[in-house]
PDB file of C-alpha atoms in Angstrom:
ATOM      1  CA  UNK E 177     -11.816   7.341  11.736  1.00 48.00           C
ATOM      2  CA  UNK E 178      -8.643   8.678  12.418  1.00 54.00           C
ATOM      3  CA  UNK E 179      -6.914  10.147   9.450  1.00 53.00           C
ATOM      4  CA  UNK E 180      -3.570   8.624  10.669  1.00 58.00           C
ATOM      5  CA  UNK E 181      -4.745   4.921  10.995  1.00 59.00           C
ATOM      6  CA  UNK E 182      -6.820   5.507   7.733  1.00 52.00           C
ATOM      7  CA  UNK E 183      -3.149   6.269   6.322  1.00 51.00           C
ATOM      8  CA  UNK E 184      -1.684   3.496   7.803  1.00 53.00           C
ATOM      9  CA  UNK E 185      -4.544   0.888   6.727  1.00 51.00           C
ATOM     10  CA  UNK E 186      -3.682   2.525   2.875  1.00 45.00           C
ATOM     11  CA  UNK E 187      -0.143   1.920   3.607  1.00 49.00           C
ATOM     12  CA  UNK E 188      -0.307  -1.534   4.208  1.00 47.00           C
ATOM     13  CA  UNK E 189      -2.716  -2.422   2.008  1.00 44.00           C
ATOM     14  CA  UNK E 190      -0.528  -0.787  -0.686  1.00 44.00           C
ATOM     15  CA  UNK E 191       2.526  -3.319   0.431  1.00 40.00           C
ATOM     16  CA  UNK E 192      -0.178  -6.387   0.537  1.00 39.00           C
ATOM     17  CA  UNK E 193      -1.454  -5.356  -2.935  1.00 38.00           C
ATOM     18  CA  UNK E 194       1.476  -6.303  -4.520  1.00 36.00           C
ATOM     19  CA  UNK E 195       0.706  -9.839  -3.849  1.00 33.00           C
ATOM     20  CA  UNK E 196      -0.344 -11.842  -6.969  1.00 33.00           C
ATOM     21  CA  UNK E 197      -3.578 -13.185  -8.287  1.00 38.00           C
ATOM     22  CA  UNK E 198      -6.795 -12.623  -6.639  1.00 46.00           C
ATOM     23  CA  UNK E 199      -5.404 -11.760  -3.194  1.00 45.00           C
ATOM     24  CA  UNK E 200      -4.166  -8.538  -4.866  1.00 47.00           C
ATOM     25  CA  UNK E 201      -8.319  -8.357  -6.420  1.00 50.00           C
ATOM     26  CA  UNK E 202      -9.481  -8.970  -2.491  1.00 48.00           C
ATOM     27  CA  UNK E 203      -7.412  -6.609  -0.634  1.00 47.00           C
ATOM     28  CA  UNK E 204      -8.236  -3.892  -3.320  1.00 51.00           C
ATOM     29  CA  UNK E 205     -11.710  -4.800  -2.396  1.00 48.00           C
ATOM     30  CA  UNK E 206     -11.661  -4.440   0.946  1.00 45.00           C
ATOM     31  CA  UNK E 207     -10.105  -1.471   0.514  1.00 50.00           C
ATOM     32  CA  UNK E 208     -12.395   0.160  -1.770  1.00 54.00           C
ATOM     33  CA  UNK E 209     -15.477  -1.150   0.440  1.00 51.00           C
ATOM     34  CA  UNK E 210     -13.553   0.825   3.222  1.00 45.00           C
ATOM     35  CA  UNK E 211     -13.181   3.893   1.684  1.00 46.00           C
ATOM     36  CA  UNK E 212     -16.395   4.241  -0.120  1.00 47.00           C
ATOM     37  CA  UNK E 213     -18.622   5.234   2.310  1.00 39.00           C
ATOM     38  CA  UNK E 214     -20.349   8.565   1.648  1.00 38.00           C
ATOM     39  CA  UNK E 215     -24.733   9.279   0.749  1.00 34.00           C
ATOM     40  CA  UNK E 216     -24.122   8.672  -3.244  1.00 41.00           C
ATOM     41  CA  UNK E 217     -22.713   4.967  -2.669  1.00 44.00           C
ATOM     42  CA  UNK E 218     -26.360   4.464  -0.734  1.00 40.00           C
ATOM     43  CA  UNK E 219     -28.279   5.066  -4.035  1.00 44.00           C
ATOM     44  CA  UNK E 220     -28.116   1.977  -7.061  1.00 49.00           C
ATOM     45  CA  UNK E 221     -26.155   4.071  -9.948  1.00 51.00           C
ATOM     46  CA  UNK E 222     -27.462   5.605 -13.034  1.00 47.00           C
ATOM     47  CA  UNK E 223     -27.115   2.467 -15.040  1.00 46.00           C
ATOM     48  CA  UNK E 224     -28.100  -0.538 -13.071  1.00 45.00           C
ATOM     49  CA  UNK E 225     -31.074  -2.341 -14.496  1.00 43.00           C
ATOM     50  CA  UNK E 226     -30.638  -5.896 -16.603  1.00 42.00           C
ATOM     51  CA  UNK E 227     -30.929  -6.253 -20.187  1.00 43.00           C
ATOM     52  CA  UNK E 228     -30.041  -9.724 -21.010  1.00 41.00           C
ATOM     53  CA  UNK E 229     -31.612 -11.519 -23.523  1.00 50.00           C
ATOM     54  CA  UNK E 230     -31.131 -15.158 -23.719  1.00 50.00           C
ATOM     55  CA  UNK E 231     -32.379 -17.273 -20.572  1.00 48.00           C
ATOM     56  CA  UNK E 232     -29.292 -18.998 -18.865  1.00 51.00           C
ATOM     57  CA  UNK E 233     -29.238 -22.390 -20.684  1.00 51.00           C
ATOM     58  CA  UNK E 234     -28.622 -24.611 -17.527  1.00 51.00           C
ATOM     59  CA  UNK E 235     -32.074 -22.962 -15.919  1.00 58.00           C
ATOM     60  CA  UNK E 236     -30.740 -21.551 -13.158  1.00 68.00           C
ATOM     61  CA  UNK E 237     -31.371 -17.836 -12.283  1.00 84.00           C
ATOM     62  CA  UNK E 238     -28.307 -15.688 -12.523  1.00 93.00           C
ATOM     63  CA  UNK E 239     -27.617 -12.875 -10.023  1.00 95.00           C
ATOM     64  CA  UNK E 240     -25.511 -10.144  -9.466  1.00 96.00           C
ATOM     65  CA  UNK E 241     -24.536  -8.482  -6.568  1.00 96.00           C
ATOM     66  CA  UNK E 242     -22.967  -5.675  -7.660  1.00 95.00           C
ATOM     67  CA  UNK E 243     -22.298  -1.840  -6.849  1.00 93.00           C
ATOM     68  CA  UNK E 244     -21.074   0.269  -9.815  1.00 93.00           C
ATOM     69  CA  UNK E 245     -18.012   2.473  -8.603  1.00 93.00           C
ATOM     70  CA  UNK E 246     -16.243  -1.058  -8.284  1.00 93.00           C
ATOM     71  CA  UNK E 247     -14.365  -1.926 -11.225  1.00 96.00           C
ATOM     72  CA  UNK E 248     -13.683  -5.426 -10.018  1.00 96.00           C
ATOM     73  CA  UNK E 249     -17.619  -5.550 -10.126  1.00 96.00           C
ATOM     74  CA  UNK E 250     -17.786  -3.358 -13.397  1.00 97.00           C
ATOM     75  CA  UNK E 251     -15.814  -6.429 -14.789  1.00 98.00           C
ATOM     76  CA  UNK E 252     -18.514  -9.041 -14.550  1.00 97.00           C
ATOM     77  CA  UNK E 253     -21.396  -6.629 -14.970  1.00 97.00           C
ATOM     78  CA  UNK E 254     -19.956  -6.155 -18.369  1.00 97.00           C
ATOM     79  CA  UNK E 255     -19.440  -9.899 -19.063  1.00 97.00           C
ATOM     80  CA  UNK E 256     -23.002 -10.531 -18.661  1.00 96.00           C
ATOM     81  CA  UNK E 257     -24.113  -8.087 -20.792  1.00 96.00           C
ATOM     82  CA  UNK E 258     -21.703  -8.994 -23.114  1.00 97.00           C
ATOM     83  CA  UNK E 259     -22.710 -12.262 -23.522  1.00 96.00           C
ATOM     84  CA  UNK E 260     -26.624 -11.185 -23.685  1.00 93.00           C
ATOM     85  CA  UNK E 261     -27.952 -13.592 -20.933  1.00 91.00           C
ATOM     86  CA  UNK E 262     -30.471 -12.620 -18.346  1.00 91.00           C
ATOM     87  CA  UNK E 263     -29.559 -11.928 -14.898  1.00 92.00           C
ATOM     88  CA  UNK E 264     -30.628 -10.291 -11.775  1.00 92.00           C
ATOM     89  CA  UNK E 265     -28.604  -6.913 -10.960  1.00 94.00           C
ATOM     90  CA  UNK E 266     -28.432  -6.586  -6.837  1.00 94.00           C
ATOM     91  CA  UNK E 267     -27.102  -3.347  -5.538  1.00 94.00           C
ATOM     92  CA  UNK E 268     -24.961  -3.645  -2.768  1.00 94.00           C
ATOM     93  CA  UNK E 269     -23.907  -0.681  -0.520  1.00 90.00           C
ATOM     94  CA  UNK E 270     -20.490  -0.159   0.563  1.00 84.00           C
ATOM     95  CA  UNK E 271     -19.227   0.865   3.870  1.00 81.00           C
ATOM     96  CA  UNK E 272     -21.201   1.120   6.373  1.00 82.00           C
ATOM     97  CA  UNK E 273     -24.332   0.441   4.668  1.00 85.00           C
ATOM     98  CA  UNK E 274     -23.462  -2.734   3.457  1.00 89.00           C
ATOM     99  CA  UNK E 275     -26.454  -5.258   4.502  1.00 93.00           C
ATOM    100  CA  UNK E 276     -25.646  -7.882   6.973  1.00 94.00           C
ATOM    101  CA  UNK E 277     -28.076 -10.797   4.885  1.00 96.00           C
ATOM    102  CA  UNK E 278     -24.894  -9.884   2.007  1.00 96.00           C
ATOM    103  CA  UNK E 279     -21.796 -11.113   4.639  1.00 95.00           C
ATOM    104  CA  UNK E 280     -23.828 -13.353   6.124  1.00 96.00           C
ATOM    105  CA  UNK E 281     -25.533 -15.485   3.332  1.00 96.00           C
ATOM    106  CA  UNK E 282     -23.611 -14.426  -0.111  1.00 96.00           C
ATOM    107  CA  UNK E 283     -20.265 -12.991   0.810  1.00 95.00           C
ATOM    108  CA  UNK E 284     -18.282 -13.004   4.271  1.00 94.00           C
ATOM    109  CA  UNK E 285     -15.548 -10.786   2.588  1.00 91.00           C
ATOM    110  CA  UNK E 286     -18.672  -8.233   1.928  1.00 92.00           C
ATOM    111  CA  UNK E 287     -16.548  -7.682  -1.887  1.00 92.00           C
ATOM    112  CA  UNK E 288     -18.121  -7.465  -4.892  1.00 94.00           C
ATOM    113  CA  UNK E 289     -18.953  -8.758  -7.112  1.00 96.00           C
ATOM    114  CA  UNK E 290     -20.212 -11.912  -6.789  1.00 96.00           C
ATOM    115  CA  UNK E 291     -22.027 -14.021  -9.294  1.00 96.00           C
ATOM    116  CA  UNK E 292     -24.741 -16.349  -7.957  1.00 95.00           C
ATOM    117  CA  UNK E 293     -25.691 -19.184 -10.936  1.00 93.00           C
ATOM    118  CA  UNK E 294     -28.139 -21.271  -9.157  1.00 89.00           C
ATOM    119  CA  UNK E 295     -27.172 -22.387  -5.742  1.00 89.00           C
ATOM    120  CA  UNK E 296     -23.234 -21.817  -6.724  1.00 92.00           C
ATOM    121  CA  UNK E 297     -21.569 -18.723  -5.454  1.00 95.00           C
ATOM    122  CA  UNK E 298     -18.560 -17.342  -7.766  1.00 96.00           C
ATOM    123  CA  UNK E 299     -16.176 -15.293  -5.890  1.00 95.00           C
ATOM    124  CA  UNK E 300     -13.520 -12.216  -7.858  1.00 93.00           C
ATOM    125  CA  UNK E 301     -13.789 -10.677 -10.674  1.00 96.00           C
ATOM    126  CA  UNK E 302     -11.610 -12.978 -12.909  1.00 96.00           C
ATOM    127  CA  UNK E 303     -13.306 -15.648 -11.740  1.00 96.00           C
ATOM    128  CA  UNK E 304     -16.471 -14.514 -12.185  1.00 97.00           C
ATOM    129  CA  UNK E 305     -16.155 -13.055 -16.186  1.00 98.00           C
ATOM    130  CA  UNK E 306     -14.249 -16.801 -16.977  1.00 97.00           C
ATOM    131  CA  UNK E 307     -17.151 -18.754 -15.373  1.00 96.00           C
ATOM    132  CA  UNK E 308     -19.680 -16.329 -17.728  1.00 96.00           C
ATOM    133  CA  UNK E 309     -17.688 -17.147 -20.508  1.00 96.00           C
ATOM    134  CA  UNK E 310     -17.341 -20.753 -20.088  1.00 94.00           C
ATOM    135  CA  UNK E 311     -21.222 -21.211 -18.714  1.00 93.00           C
ATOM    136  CA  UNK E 312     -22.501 -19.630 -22.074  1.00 92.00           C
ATOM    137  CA  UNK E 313     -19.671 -19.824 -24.665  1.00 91.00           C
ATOM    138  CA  UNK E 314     -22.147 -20.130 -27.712  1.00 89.00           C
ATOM    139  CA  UNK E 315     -23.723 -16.965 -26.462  1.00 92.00           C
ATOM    140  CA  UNK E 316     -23.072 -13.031 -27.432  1.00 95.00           C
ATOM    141  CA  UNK E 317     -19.442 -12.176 -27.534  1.00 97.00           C
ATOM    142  CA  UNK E 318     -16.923 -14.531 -27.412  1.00 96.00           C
ATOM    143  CA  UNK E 319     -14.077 -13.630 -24.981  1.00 98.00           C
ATOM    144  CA  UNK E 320     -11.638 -16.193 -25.347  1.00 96.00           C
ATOM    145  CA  UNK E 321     -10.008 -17.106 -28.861  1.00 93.00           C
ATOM    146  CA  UNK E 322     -11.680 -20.333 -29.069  1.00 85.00           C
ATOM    147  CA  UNK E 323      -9.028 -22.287 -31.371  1.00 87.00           C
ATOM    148  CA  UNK E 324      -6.138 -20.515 -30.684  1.00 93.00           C
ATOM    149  CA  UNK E 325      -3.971 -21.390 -27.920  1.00 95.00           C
ATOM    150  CA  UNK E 326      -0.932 -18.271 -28.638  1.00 97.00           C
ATOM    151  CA  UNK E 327      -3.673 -15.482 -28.488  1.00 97.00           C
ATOM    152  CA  UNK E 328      -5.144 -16.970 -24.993  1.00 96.00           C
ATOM    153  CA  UNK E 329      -1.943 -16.863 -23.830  1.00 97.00           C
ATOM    154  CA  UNK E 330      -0.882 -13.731 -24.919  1.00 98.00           C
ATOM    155  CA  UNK E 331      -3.963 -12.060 -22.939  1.00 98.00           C
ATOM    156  CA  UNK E 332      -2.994 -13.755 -19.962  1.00 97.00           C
ATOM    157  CA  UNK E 333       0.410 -12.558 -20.010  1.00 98.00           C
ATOM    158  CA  UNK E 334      -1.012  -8.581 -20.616  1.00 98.00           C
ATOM    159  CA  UNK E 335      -3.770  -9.440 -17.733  1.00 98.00           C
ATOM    160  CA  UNK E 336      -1.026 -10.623 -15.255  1.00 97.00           C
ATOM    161  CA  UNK E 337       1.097  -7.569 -16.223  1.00 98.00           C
ATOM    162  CA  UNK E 338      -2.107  -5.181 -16.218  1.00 97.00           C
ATOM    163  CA  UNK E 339      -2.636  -6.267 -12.735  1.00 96.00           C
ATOM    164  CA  UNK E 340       1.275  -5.739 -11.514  1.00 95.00           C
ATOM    165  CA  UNK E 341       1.488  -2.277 -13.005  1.00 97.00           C
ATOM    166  CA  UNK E 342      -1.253  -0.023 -13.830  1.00 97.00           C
ATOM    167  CA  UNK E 343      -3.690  -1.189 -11.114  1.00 96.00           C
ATOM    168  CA  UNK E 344      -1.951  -0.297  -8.149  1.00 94.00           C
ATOM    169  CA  UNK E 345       0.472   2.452  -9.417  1.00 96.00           C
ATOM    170  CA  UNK E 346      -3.172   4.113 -10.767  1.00 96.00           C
ATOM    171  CA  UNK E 347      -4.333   3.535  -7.377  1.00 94.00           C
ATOM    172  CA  UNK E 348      -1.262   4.770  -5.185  1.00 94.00           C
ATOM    173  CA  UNK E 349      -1.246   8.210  -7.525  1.00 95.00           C
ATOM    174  CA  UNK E 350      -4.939   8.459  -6.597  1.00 94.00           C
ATOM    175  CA  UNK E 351      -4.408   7.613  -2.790  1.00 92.00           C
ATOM    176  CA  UNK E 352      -1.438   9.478  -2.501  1.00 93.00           C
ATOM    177  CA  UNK E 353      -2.319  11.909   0.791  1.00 90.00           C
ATOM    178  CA  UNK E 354       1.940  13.458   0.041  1.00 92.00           C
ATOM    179  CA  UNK E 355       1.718  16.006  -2.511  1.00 92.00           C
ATOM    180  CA  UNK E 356       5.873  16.040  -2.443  1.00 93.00           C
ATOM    181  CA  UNK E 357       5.365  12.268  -3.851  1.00 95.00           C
ATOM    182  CA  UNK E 358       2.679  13.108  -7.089  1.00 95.00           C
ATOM    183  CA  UNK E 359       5.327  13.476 -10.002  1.00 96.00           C
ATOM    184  CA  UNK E 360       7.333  10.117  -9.145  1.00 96.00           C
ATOM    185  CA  UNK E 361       4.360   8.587  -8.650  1.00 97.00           C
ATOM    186  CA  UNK E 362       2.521   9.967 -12.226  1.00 98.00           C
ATOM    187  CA  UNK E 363       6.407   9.231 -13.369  1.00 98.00           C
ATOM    188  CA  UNK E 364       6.422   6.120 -12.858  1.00 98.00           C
ATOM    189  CA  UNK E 365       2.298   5.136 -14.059  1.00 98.00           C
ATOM    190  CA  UNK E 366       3.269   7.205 -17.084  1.00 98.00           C
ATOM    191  CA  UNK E 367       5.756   4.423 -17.966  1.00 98.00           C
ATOM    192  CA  UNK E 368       3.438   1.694 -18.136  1.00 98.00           C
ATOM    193  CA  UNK E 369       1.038   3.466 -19.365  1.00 98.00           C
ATOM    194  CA  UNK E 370       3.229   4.039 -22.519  1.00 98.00           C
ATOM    195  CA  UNK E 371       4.500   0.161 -21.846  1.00 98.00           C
ATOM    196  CA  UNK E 372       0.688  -0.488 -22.552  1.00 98.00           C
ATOM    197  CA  UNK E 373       0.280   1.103 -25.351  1.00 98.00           C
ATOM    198  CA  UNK E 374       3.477  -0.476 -26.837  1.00 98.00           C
ATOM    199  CA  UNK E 375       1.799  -4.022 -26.237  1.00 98.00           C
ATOM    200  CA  UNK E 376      -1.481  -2.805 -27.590  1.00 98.00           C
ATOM    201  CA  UNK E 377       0.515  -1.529 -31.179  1.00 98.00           C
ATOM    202  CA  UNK E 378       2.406  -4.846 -31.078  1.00 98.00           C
ATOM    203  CA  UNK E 379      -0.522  -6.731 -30.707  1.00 98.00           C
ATOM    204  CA  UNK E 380      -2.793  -5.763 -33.112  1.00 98.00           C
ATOM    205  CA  UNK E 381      -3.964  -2.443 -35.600  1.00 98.00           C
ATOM    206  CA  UNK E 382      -7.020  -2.308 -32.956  1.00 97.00           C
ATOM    207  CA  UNK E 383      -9.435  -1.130 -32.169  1.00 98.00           C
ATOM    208  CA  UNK E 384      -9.295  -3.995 -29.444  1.00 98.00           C
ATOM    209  CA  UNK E 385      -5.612  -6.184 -28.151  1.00 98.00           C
ATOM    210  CA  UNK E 386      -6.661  -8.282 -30.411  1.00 98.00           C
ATOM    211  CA  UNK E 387      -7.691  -6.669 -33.327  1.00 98.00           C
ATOM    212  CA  UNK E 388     -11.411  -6.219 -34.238  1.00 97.00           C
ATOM    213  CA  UNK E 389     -11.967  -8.913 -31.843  1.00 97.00           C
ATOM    214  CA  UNK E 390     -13.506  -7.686 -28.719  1.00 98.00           C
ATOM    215  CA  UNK E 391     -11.701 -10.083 -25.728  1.00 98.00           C
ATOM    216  CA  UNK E 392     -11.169 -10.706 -21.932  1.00 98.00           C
ATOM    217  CA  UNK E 393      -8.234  -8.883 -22.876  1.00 98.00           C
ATOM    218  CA  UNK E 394     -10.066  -5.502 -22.928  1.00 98.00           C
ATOM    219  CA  UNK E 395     -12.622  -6.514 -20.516  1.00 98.00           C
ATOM    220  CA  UNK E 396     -10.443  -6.938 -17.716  1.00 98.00           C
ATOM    221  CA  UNK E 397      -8.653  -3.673 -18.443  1.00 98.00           C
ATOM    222  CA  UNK E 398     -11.362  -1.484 -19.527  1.00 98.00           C
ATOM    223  CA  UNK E 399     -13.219  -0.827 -16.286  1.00 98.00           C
ATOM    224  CA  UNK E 400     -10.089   0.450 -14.738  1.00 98.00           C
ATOM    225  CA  UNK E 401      -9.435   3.620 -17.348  1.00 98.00           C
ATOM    226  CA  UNK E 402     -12.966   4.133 -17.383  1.00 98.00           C
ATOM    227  CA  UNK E 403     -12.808   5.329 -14.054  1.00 97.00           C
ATOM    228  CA  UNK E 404      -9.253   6.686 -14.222  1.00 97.00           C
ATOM    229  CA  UNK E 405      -9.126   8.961 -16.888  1.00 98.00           C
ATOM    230  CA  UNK E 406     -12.155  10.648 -14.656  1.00 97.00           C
ATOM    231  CA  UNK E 407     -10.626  10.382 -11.331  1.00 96.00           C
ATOM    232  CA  UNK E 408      -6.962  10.865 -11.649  1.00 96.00           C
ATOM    233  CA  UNK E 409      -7.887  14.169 -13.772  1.00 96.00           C
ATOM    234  CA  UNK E 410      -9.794  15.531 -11.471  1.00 95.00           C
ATOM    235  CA  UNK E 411      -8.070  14.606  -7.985  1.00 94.00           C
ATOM    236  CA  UNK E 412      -4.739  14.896  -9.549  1.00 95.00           C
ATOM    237  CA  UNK E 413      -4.543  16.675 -12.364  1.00 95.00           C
ATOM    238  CA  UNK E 414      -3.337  13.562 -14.121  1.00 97.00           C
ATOM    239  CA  UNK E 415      -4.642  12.310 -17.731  1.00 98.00           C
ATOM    240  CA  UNK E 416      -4.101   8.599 -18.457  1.00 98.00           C
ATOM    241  CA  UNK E 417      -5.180   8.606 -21.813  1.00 98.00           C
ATOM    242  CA  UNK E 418      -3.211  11.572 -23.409  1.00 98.00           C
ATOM    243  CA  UNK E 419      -1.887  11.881 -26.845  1.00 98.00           C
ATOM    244  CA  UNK E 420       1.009  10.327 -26.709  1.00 98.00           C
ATOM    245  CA  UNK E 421      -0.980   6.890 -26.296  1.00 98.00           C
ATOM    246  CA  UNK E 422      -3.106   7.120 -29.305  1.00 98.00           C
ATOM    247  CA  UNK E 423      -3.556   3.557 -29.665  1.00 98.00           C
ATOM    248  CA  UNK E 424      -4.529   3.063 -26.179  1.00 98.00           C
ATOM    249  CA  UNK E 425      -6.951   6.360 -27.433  1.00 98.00           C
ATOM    250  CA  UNK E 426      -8.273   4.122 -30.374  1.00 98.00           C
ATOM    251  CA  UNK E 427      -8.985   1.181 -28.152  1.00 98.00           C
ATOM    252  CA  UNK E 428     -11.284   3.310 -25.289  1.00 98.00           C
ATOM    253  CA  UNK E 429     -12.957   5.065 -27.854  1.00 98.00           C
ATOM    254  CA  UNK E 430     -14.361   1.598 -29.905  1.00 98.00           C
ATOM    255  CA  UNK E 431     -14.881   0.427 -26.079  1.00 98.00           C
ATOM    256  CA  UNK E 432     -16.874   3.169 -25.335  1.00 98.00           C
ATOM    257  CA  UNK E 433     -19.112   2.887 -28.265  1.00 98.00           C
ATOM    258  CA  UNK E 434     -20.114  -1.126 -27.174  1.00 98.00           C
ATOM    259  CA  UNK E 435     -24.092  -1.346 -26.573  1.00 96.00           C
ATOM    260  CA  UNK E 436     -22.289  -3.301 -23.783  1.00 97.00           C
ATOM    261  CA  UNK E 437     -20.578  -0.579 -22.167  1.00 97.00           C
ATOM    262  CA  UNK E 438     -22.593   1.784 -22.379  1.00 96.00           C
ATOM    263  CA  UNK E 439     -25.028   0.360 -20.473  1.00 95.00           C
ATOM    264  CA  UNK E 440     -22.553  -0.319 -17.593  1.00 95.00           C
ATOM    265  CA  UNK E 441     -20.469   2.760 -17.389  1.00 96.00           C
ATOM    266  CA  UNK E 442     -21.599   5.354 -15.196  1.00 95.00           C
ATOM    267  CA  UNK E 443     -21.328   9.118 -15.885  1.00 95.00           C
ATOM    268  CA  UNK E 444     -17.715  10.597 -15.047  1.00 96.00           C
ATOM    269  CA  UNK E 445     -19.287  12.860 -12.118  1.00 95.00           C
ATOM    270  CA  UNK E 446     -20.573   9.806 -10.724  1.00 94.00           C
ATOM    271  CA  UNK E 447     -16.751   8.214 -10.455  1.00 94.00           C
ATOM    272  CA  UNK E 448     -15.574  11.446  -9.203  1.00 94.00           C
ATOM    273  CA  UNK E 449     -18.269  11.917  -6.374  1.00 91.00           C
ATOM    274  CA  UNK E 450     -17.603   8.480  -4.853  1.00 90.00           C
ATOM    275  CA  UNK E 451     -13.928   7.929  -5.278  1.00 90.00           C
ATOM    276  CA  UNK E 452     -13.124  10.714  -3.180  1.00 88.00           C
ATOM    277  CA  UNK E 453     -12.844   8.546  -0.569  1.00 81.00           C
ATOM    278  CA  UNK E 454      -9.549   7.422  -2.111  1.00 78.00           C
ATOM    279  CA  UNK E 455      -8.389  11.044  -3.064  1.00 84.00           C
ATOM    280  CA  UNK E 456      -9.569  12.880   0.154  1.00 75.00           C
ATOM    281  CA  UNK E 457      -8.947  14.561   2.707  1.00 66.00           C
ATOM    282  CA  UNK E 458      -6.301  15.862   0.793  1.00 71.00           C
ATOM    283  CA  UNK E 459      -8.604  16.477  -2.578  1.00 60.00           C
ATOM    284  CA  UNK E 460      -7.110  17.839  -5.421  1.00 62.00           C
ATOM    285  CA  UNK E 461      -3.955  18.803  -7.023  1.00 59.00           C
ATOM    286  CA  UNK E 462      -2.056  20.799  -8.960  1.00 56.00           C
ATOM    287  CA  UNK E 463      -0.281  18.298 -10.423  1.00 58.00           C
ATOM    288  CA  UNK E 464       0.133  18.794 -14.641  1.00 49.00           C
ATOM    289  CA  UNK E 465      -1.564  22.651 -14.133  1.00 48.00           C
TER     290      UNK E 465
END
């Protein structure tokens, strides 16, 4: 593909991204599904067999069609697992690999993830962690405050922010092909990340937003600086976790340490290896060295 269309395609999908909801989760898709198409995205990932539990209680088989370097997908994988239910893990290629019978018969966006309960499809990420939540509330981890109205809402206002901010300002840092642009860029991500932390310490002592209450809240952010503090690092000399964010530091390191999460996450070579599709053909930095 031509390296300036391939710009150009970033460029707009950048200025479409800021778009709210889960047009903003699409486009990102699409544009991840672009981009990662190398051998490694071929191959399921380290971590990718099911180890629910508890059978779904309406009797209808659960699948997942899924591929790991998403962390859209990452989002509902760890829902599932989360809430201890068995399910069906489906690994779908990206790129150029991606099987027709997946656009054709599951998906015509070709995204992931997407959650198949019985015959119904569930489409986005959001989407698809709420509908695990509210299919099987009684079951595992409970991921919405089930009584209490203020702390709901005050994870949907950091999700809504979350998704404004650090998602695409990670991502432009990451994409960013103009060394000349890297420190307003990391400038400007550095400020929310701090902003983040600042809502974390007002929320709660931690570990999690809400306390010692795993939540949505850190389920729908998680999967992102999973793959971020791995990526930007490496690509761009960037860390997204540093010291001056302890409590964000506190809150990844009790996320990390979920039987949940660990069996989702994938090693940080793994991230590296397949999101150079965002960070190439320039490849790395210099940036913070």
């Amino acid at each position: 593909e031509d390296p300036a269309e391939l710009k150009k395609t970033i460029e707009n999908l950048q200025t479409a991204l800021s778009a709210c909801g889960s047009e903003r989760e699409r486009l990102q898709g699409l544009l991840m599904n672009d981009l990662c198409d190398c051998s490694a995205a071929k191959a399921p990932p380290p971590n990718a067999a099911a180890s629910g539990k508890i059978a779904t209680s309406c009797g209808d088989k659960l699948t997942l069609y899924c591929h790991a370097i998403c962390p859209f997908a990452h989002r509902v994988w760890l829902a599932v697992e989360e809430k201890g239910i068995e399910y069906e893990f489906v690994h779908i290629p990206l790129g150029k690999e991606k099987p027709e019978w997946y656009v054709e018969k599951i998906n015509p966006a070709g995204t992931v993830p997407t959650l198949k309960c019985g015959e119904k499809i569930i489409l986005e990420s959001t989407w698809g962690a709420e509908f695990v939540e509210e299919m099987f509330p009684e079951h595992g981890t409970p991921l919405y405050p089930t009584k209490d109205a203020h702390l709901k809402y005050d994870i949907r206002v950091l999700l809504d922010w979350f998704g404004k901010n650090i998602v695409p300002f990670a991502y432009r840092l990451l994409k960013n092909q103009d060394p000349a642009l890297d420190e307003e860029y990391a400038t400007k991500l550095t400020e929310f990340v701090a902003d983040m932390n600042s809502r974390f310490e007002k929320q709660s002592a931690g570990p999690y937003f809400l306390g010692p209450k795993f939540s949505m809240a850190d389920l729908l952010t998680c999967t992102f600086f999973d793959r971020f503090r791995h990526t930007l690092k490496h690509y761009r000399g960037y860390d997204i976790l540093p010291d001056s964010v302890p409590r964000l530091q506190q809150w990844m390191a009790a996320v990390d340490e979920r039987p949940a999460m660990k069996a989702t996450a994938q090693p940080g070579a793994y991230y590296i290896e397949l999101y150079a599709g965002y960070a190439n053909p320039r490849g790395q930095s210099t940036l913070g060295k």
